Short mmCIF file of C-alpha atoms in Angstrom, two decimals:
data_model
loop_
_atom_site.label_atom_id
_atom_site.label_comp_id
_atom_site.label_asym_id
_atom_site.label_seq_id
_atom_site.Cartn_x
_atom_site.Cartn_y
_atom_site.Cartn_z
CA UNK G 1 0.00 0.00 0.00
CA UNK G 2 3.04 2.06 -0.14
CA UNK G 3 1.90 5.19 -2.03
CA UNK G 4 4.98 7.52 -2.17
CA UNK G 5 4.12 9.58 -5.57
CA UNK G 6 1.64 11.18 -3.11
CA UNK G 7 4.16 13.27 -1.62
CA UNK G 8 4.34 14.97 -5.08
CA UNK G 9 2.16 17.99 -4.84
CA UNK G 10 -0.73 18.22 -7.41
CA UNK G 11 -0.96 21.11 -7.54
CA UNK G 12 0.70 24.77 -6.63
CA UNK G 13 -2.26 26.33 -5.79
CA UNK G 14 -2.95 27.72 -2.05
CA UNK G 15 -6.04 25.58 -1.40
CA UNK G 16 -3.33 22.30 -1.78
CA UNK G 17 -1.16 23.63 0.34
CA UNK G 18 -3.49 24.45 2.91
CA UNK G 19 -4.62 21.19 3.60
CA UNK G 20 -3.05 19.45 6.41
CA UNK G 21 -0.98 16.18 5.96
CA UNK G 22 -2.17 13.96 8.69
CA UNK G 23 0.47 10.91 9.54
CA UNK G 24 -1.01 7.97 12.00
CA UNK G 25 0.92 5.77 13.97
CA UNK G 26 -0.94 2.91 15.61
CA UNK G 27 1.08 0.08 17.23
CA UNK G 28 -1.23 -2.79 16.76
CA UNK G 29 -4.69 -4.22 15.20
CA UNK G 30 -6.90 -2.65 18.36
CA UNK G 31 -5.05 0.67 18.10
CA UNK G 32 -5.39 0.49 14.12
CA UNK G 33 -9.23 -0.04 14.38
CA UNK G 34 -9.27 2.71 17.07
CA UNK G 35 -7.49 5.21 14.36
CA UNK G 36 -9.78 3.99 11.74
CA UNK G 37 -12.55 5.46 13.51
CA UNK G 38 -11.31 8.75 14.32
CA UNK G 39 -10.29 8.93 10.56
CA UNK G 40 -13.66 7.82 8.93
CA UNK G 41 -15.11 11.24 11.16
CA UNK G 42 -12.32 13.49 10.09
CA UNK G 43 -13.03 12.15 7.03
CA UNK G 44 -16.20 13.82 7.26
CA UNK G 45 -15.21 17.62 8.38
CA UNK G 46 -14.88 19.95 5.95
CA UNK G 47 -11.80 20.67 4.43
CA UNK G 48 -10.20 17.10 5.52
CA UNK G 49 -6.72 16.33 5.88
CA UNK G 50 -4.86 14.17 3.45
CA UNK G 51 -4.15 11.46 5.61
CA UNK G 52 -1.19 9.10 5.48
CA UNK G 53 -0.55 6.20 8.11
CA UNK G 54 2.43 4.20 9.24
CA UNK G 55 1.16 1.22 11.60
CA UNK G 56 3.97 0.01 13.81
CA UNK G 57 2.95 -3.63 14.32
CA UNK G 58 1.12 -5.84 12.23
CA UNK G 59 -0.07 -5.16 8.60
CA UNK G 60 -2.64 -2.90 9.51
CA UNK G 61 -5.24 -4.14 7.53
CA UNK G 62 -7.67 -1.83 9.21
CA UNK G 63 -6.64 0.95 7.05
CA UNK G 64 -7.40 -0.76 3.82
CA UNK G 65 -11.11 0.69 4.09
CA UNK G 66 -10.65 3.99 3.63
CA UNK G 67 -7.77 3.63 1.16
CA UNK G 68 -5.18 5.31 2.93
CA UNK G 69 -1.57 4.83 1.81
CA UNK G 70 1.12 3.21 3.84
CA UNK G 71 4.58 5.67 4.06
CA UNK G 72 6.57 2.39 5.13
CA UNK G 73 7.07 -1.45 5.60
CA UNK G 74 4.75 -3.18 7.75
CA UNK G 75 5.83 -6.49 9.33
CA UNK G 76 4.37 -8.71 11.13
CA UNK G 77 6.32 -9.80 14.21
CA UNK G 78 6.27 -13.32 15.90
CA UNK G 79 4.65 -11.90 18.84
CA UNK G 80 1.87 -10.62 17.16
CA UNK G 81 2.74 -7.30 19.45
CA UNK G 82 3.02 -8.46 22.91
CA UNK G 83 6.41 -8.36 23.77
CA UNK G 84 5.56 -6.07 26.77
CA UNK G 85 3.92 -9.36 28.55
CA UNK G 86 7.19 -11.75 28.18
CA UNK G 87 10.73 -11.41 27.79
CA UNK G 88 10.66 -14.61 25.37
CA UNK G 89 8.16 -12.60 22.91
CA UNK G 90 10.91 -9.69 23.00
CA UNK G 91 13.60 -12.06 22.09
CA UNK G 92 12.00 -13.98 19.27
CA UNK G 93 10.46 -10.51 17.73
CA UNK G 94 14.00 -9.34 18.12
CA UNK G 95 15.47 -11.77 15.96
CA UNK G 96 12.72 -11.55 13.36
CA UNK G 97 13.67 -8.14 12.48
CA UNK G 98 12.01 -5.94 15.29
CA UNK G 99 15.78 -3.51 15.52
CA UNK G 100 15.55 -3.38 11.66
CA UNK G 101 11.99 -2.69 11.08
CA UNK G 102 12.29 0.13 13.97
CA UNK G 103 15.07 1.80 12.30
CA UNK G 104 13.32 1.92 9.33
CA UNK G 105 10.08 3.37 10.65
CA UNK G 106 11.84 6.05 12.05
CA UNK G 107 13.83 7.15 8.81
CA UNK G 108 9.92 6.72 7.12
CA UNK G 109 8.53 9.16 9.43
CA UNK G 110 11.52 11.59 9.33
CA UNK G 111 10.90 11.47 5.30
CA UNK G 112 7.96 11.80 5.25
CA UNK G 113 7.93 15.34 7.48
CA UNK G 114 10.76 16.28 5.42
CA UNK G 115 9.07 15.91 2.22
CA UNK G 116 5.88 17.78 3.41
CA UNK G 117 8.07 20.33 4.54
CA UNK G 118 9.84 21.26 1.51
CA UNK G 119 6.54 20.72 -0.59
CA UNK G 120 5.76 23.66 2.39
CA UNK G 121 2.46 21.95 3.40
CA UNK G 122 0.87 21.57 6.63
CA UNK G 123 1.56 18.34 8.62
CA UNK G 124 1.10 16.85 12.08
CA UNK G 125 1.13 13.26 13.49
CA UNK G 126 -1.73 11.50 14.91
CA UNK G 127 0.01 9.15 17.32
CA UNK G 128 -2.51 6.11 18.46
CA UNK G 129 -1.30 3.51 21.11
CA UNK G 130 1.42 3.76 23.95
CA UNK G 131 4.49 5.50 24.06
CA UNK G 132 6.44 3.96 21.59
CA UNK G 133 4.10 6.02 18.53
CA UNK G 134 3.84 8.82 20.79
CA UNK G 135 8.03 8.57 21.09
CA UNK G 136 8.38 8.60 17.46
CA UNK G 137 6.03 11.62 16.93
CA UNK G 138 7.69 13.44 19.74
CA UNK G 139 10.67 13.70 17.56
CA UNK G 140 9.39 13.47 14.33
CA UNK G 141 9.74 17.47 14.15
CA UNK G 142 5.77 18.19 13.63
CA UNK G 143 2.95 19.48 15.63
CA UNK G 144 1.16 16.05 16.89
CA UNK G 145 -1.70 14.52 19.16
CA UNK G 146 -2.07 11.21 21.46
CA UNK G 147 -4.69 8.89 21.62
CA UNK G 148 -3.70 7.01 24.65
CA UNK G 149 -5.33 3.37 24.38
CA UNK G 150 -2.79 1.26 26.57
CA UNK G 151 -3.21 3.44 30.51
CA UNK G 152 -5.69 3.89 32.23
CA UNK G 153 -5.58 5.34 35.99
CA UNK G 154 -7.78 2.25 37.06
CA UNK G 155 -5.16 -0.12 36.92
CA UNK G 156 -4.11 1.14 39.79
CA UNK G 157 -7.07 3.42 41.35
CA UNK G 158 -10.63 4.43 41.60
CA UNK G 159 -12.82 6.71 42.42
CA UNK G 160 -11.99 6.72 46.02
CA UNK G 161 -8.20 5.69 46.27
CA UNK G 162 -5.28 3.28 45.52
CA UNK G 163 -5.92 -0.25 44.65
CA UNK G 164 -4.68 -2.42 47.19
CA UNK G 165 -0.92 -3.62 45.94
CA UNK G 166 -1.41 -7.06 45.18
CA UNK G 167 1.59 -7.06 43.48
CA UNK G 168 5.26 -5.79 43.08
CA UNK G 169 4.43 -4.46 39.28
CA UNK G 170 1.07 -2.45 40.42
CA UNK G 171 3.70 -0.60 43.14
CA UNK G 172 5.72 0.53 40.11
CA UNK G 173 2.78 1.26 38.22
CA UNK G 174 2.22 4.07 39.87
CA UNK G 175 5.31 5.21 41.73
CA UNK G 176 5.19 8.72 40.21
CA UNK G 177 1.61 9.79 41.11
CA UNK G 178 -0.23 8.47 37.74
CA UNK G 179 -0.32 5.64 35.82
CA UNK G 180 1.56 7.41 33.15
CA UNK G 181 5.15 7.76 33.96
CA UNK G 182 7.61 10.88 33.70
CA UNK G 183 8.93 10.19 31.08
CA UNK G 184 5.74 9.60 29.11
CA UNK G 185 4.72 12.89 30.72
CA UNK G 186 7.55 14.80 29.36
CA UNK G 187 6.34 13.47 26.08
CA UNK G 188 2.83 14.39 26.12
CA UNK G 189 3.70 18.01 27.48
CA UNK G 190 5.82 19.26 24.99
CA UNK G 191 5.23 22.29 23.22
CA UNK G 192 4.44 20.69 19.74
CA UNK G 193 2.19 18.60 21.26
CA UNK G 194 -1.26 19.73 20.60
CA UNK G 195 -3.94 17.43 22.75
CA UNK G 196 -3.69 14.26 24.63
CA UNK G 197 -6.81 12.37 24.37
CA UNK G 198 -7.81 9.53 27.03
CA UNK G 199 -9.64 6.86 27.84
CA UNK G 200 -11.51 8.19 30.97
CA UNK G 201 -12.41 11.10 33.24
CA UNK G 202 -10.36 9.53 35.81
CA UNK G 203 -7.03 9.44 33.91
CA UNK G 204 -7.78 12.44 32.43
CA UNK G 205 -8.00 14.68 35.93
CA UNK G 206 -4.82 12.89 37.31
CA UNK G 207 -2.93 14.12 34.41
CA UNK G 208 -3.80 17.64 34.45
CA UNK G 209 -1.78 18.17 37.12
CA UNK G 210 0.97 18.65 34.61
CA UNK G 211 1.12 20.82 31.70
CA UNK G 212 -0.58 17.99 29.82
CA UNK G 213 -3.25 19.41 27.05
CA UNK G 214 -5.42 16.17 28.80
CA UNK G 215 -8.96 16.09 27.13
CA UNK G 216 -11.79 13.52 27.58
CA UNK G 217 -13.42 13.13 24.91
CA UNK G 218 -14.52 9.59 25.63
CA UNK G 219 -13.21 6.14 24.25
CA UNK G 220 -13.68 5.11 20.74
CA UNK G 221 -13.73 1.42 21.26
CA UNK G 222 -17.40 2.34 22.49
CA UNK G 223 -17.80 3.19 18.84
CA UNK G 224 -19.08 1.44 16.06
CA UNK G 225 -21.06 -1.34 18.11
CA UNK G 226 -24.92 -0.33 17.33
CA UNK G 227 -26.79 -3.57 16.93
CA UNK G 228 -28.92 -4.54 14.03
CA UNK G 229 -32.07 -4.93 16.30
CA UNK G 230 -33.43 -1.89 17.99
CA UNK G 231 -33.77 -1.58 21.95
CA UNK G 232 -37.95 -1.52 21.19
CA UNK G 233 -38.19 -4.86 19.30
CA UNK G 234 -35.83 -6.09 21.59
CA UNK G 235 -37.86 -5.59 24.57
CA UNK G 236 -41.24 -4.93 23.46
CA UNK G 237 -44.43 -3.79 25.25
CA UNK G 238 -44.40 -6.94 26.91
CA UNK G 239 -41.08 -6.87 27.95
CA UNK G 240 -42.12 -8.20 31.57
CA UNK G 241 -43.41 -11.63 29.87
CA UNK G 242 -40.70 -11.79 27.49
CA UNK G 243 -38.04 -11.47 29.95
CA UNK G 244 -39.69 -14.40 32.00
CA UNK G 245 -39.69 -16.78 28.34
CA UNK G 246 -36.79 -15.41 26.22
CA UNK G 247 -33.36 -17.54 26.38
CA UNK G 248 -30.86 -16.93 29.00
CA UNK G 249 -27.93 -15.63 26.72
CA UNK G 250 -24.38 -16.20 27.13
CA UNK G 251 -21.86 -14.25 24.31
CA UNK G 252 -18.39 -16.14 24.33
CA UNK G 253 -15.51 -14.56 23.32
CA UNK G 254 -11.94 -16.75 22.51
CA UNK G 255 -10.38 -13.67 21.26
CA UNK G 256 -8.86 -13.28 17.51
CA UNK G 257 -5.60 -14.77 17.45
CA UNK G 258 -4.54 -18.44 16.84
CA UNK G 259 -2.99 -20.71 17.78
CA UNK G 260 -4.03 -18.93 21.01
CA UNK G 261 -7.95 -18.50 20.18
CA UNK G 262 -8.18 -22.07 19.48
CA UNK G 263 -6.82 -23.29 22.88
CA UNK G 264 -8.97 -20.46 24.57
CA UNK G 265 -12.23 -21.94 22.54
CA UNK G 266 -11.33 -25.44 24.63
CA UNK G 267 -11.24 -24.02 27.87
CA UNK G 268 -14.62 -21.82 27.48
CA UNK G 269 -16.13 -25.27 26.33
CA UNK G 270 -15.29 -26.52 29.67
CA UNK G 271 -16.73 -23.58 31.48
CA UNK G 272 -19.81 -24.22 28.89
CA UNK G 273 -20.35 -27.73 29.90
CA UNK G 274 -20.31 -26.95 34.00
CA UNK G 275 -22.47 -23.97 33.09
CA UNK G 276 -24.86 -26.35 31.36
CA UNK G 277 -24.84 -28.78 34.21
CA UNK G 278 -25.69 -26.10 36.77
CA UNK G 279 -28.84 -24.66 34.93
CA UNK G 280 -30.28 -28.41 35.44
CA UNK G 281 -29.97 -28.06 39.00
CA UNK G 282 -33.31 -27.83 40.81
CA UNK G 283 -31.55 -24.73 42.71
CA UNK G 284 -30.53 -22.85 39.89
CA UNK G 285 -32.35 -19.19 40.04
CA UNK G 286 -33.05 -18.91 36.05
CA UNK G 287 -36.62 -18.79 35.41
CA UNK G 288 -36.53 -18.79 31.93
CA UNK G 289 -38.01 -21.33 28.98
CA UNK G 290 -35.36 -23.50 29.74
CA UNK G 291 -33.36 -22.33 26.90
CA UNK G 292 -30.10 -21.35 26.89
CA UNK G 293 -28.44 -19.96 23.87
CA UNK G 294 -24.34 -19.39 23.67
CA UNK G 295 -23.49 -16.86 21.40
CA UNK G 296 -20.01 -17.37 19.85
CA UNK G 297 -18.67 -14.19 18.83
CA UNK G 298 -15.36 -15.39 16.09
CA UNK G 299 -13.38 -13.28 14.68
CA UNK G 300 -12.06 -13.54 10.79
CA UNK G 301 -9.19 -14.66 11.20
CA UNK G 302 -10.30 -18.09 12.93
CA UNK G 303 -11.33 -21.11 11.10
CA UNK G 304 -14.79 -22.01 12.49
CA UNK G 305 -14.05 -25.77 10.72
CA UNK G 306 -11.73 -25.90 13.81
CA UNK G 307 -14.70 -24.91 16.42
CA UNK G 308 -17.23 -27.16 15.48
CA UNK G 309 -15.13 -30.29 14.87
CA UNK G 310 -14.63 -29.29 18.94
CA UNK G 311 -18.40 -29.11 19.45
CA UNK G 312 -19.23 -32.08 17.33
CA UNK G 313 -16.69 -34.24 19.64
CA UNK G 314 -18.05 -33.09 22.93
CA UNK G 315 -22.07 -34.29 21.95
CA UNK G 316 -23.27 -30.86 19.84
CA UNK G 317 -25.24 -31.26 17.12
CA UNK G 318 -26.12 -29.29 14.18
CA UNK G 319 -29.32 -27.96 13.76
CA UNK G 320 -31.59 -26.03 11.21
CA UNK G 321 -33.31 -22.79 12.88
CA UNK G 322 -31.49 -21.08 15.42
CA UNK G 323 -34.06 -19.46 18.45
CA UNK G 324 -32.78 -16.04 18.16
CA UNK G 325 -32.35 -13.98 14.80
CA UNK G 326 -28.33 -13.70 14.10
CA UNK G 327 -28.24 -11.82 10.94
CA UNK G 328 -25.69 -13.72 9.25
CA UNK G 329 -26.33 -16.39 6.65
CA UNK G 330 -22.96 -18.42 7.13
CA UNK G 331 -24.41 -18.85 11.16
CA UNK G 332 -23.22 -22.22 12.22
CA UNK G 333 -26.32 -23.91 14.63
CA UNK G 334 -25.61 -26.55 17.06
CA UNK G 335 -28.11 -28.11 19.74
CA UNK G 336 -27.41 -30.21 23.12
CA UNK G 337 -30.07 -31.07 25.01
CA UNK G 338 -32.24 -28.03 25.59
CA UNK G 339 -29.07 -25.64 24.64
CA UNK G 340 -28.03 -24.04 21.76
CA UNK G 341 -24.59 -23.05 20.12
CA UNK G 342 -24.16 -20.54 17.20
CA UNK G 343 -21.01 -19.51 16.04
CA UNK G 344 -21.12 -16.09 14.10
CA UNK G 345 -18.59 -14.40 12.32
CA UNK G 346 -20.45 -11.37 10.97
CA UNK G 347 -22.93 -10.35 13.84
CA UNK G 348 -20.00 -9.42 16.19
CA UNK G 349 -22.19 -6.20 17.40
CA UNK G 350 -25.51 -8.08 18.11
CA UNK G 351 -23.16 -10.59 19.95
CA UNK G 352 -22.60 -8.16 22.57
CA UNK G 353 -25.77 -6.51 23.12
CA UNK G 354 -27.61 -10.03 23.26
CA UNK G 355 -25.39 -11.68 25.59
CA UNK G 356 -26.72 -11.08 29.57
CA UNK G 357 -22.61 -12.64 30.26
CA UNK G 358 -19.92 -13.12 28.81
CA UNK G 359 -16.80 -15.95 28.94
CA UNK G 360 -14.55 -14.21 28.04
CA UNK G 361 -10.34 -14.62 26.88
CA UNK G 362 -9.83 -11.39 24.82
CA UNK G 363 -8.41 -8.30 25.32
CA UNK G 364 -10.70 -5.51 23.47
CA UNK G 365 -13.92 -7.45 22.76
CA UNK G 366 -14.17 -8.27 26.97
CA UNK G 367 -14.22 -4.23 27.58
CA UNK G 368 -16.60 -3.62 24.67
CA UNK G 369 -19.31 -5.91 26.09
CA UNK G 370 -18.06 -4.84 29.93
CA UNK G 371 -18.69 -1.34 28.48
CA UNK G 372 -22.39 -2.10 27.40
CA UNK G 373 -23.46 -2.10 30.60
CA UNK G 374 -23.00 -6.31 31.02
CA UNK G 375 -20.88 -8.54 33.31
CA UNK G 376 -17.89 -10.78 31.98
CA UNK G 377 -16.03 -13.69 33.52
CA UNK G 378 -12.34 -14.56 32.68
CA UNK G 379 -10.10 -17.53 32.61
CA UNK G 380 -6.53 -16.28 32.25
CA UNK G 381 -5.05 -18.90 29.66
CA UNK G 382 -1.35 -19.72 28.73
CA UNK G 383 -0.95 -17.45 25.61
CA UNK G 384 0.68 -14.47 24.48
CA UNK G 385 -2.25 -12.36 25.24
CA UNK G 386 -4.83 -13.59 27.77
CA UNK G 387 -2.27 -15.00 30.03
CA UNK G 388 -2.35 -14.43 34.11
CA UNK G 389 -0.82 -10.89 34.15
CA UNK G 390 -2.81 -9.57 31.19
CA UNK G 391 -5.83 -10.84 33.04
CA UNK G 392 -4.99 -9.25 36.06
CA UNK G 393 -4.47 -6.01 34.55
CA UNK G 394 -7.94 -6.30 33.04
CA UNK G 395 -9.58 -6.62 35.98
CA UNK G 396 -8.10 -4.09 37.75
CA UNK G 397 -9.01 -1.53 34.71
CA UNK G 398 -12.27 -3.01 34.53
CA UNK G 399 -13.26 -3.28 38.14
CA UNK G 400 -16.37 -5.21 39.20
CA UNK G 401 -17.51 -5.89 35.83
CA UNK G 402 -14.77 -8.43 35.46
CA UNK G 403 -14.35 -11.40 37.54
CA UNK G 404 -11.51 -13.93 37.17
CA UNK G 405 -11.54 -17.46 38.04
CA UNK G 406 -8.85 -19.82 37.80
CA UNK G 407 -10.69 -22.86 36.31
CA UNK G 408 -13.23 -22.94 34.23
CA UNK G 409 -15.58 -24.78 35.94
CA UNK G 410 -15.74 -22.27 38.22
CA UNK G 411 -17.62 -19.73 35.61
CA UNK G 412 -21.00 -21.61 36.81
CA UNK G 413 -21.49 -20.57 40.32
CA UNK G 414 -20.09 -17.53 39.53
CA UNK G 415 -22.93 -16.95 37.21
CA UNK G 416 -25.45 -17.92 39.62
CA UNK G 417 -24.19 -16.09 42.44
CA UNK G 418 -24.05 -12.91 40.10
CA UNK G 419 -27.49 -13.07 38.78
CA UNK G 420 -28.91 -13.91 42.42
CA UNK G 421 -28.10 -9.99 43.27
CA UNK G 422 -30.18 -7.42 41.02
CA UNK G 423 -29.00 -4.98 42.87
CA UNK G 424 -24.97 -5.55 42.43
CA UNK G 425 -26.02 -6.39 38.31
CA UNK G 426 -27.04 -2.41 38.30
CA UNK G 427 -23.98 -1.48 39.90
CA UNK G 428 -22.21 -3.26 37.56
CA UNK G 429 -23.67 -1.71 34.98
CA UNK G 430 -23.16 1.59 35.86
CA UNK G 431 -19.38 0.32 36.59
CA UNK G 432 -18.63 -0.91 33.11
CA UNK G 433 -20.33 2.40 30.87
CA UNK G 434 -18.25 4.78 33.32
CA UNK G 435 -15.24 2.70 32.72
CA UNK G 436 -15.66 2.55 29.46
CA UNK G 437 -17.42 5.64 28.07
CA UNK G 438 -20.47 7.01 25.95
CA UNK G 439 -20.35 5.93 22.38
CA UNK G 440 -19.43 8.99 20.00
CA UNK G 441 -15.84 9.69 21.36
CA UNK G 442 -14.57 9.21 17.44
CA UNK G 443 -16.47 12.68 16.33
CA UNK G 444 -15.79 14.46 19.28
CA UNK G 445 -11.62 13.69 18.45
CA UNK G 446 -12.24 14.57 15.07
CA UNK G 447 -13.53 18.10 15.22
CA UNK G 448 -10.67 18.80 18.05
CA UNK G 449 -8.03 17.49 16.16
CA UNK G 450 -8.92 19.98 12.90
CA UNK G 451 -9.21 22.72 15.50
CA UNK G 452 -6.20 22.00 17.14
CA UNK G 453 -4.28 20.64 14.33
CA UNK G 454 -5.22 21.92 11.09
#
């Protein structure tokens, strides 16, 4: 996607060179999707910038929608991004190239302001991730802005104090005062730096306390997710019966990337199966049909072959008419006993806004349904991703919305117990959507970054 005759200038007249040249940096495929919808709504102001992106891990696919040209090589590295999780991951993306590719974003970037400022345009970097994007655009020479994705104060506090310190690495979290350290601080307050956007009102009043342009504008991960249903034929006049008949829901989520999706898929069937068991139980506090519908939320980049040769094996059966719409005609429908199974790969939003829980292994799709308002349960699992500490981390961001266990069978009384207490479901709820933010957060960037940028 390398596009580099765009740096020629069309044109001499003073309406080209008026328009600002907008370079993104985005270190991996959350932070990519994250950009992505900040650009479609800058896309949409007048006078848009020409935009230009660089992502730092991955191949940034996410990009390819809107057409936007790459400045660099993109490479995909063994870790798939989390190095800062293991040493190992470090080591092995090391000797696949990570020193090479670096030094060869950086002399991309510094080209690229070079060219735009001999051509004498307007440019500034959009920097989208943690500090290694916001490092490069620091020094890149241009005006730039931060979307902070990775920090968020709640890993280490709430609304009323510090986090008890379970452990040595939430100490040094916050040994400066904030989440964010110094040295990321000296970054984000530097003169060419133009607004720091993040993910909360929390963070966001901790960092003010420095010379920070700190703005919330929400979190655009709440973006994007409207379902296909509306909240009225959802829950009709006659919501009261329906609630008492309609299936109790559960929305899975193995997370995107194999091997380590398809070893997180086995362990949620576990959890599945005691779930399953515990509904049967005269005890159980579900007054429902009897129907219980698990809502498998897979991304793309899985092979669903994989997943159902797994259900078929463990007693699943495939069946014709699912008992909830799922607007996807590739939906993959399996029955056991008085459950059902689907698998989905194209209703991803209607996923999370059906599901009344999730099990969950993933990083991004977990907050998204925490941030609707709904409860999740975790197993940390043994990949590069949702291991222990990643999990850990979670829940501390994510507060009571997220609760760990450490074997899957344990996600069934968990479930009961949670749905036992009405009262601590609402709190949850209003947990998770302060957490997480109003939807709408990718406009609001938008029209501040052509204020404060263009």
């Amino acid at each position: 996607m390398n596009n580099v005759s765009r740096f020629s200038p069309a044109s001499n007249s003073q309406a080209a060179t008026s328009r600002l040249r907008l370079l993104v940096l985005s270190n991996g495929h959350g932070e990519d999707i994250i950009a992505v919808r900040i650009l479609q709504q800058l896309l949409r102001q007048s006078n848009p910038p020409e935009i230009f992106a660089l992502p730092l891990v991955g191949e940034g696919r996410a990009y390819e929608q809107l057409d936007i040209p790459f400045i660099g090589s993109v490479h995909t590295m063994p870790s798939g991004g989390f190095i800062y999780m293991d040493g190992r991951q470090l080591a092995r993306d090391v000797r696949g190239g990570l020193l090479q590719l670096t030094l060869s974003q950086i002399k991309a970037i510094r080209r690229w302001v070079s060219s735009q400022k001999k051509l004498g345009n307007k440019r500034a970097i959009l920097a989208v991730g943690d500090i290694v994007p916001l490092l490069f655009a620091t020094f890149s020479g241009a005006n730039y802005a931060f979307v902070g994705t990775a920090k968020s104060e709640y890993h280490v506090r709430d609304e009323v104090g510090l986090l008890p310190k379970k452990s040595k690495g939430v100490s040094w979290e916050n040994f400066s005062g904030s989440i964010y350290h110094p040295w990321e601080r000296w970054l984000m307050s530097r003169r060419r730096c133009r607004a720091v956007f993040l993910r909360d009102a929390l963070t966001t009043e901790t960092l003010k306390q420095w010379p920070i342009p700190a703005l919330n504008l929400g979190n655009p991960m709440m973006d994007g997710l409207e379902p296909t249903f509306s909240s009225a034929q959802f829950y009709s006049l006659a919501s009261h019966q329906q609630e008492t008949v309609r299936p109790f829901v559960v929305t899975l989520l193995p997370g995107s990337r194999p091997p380590e999706a398809y070893n997180n898929w086995e362990t949620i069937m576990i959890a599945v199966s005691a779930l399953l068991t515990s509904f049967q139980q005269r005890n159980s506090i579900f007054h429902t049909s009897g129907t219980v519908v698990f809502l498998g939320a897979i991304a793309p980049s899985l092979d669903c072959n994989i997943l159902s040769q797994s259900l078929q094996s463990q007693g699943w059966r495939t069946a014709s008419e699912s008992p909830i719409p799922i607007p996807d005609p590739n939906l993959l429908i399996f029955k056991h006993r008085n459950a059902y199974l689907l698998l989905t790969q194209q209703a991803y939003n209607d996923c999370l806004h059906l599901g009344d829980v999730a099990i969950a292994m993933a990083g991004t799709a977990t907050e998204q349904f925490i941030g609707l308002g709904k409860p999740a349960i975790a197993i940390p699992g043994n990949g590069p991703q949702y291991n222990p500490g990643f999990a850990q981390a979670q829940s501390r961001l994510l507060g009571s919305s997220l609760i760990l266990v450490e074997q899957p069978a344990e996600v069934a009384k968990m479930v009961q117990s949670l749905f036992k207490d009405p009262d601590n479901l609402q709190i949850i709820a209003e947990n998770g959507m302060r957490r997480m933010g109003k939807p709408g957060a990718a406009l609001r960037i938008a029209q501040c970054l052509q204020e404060r940028l263009g």
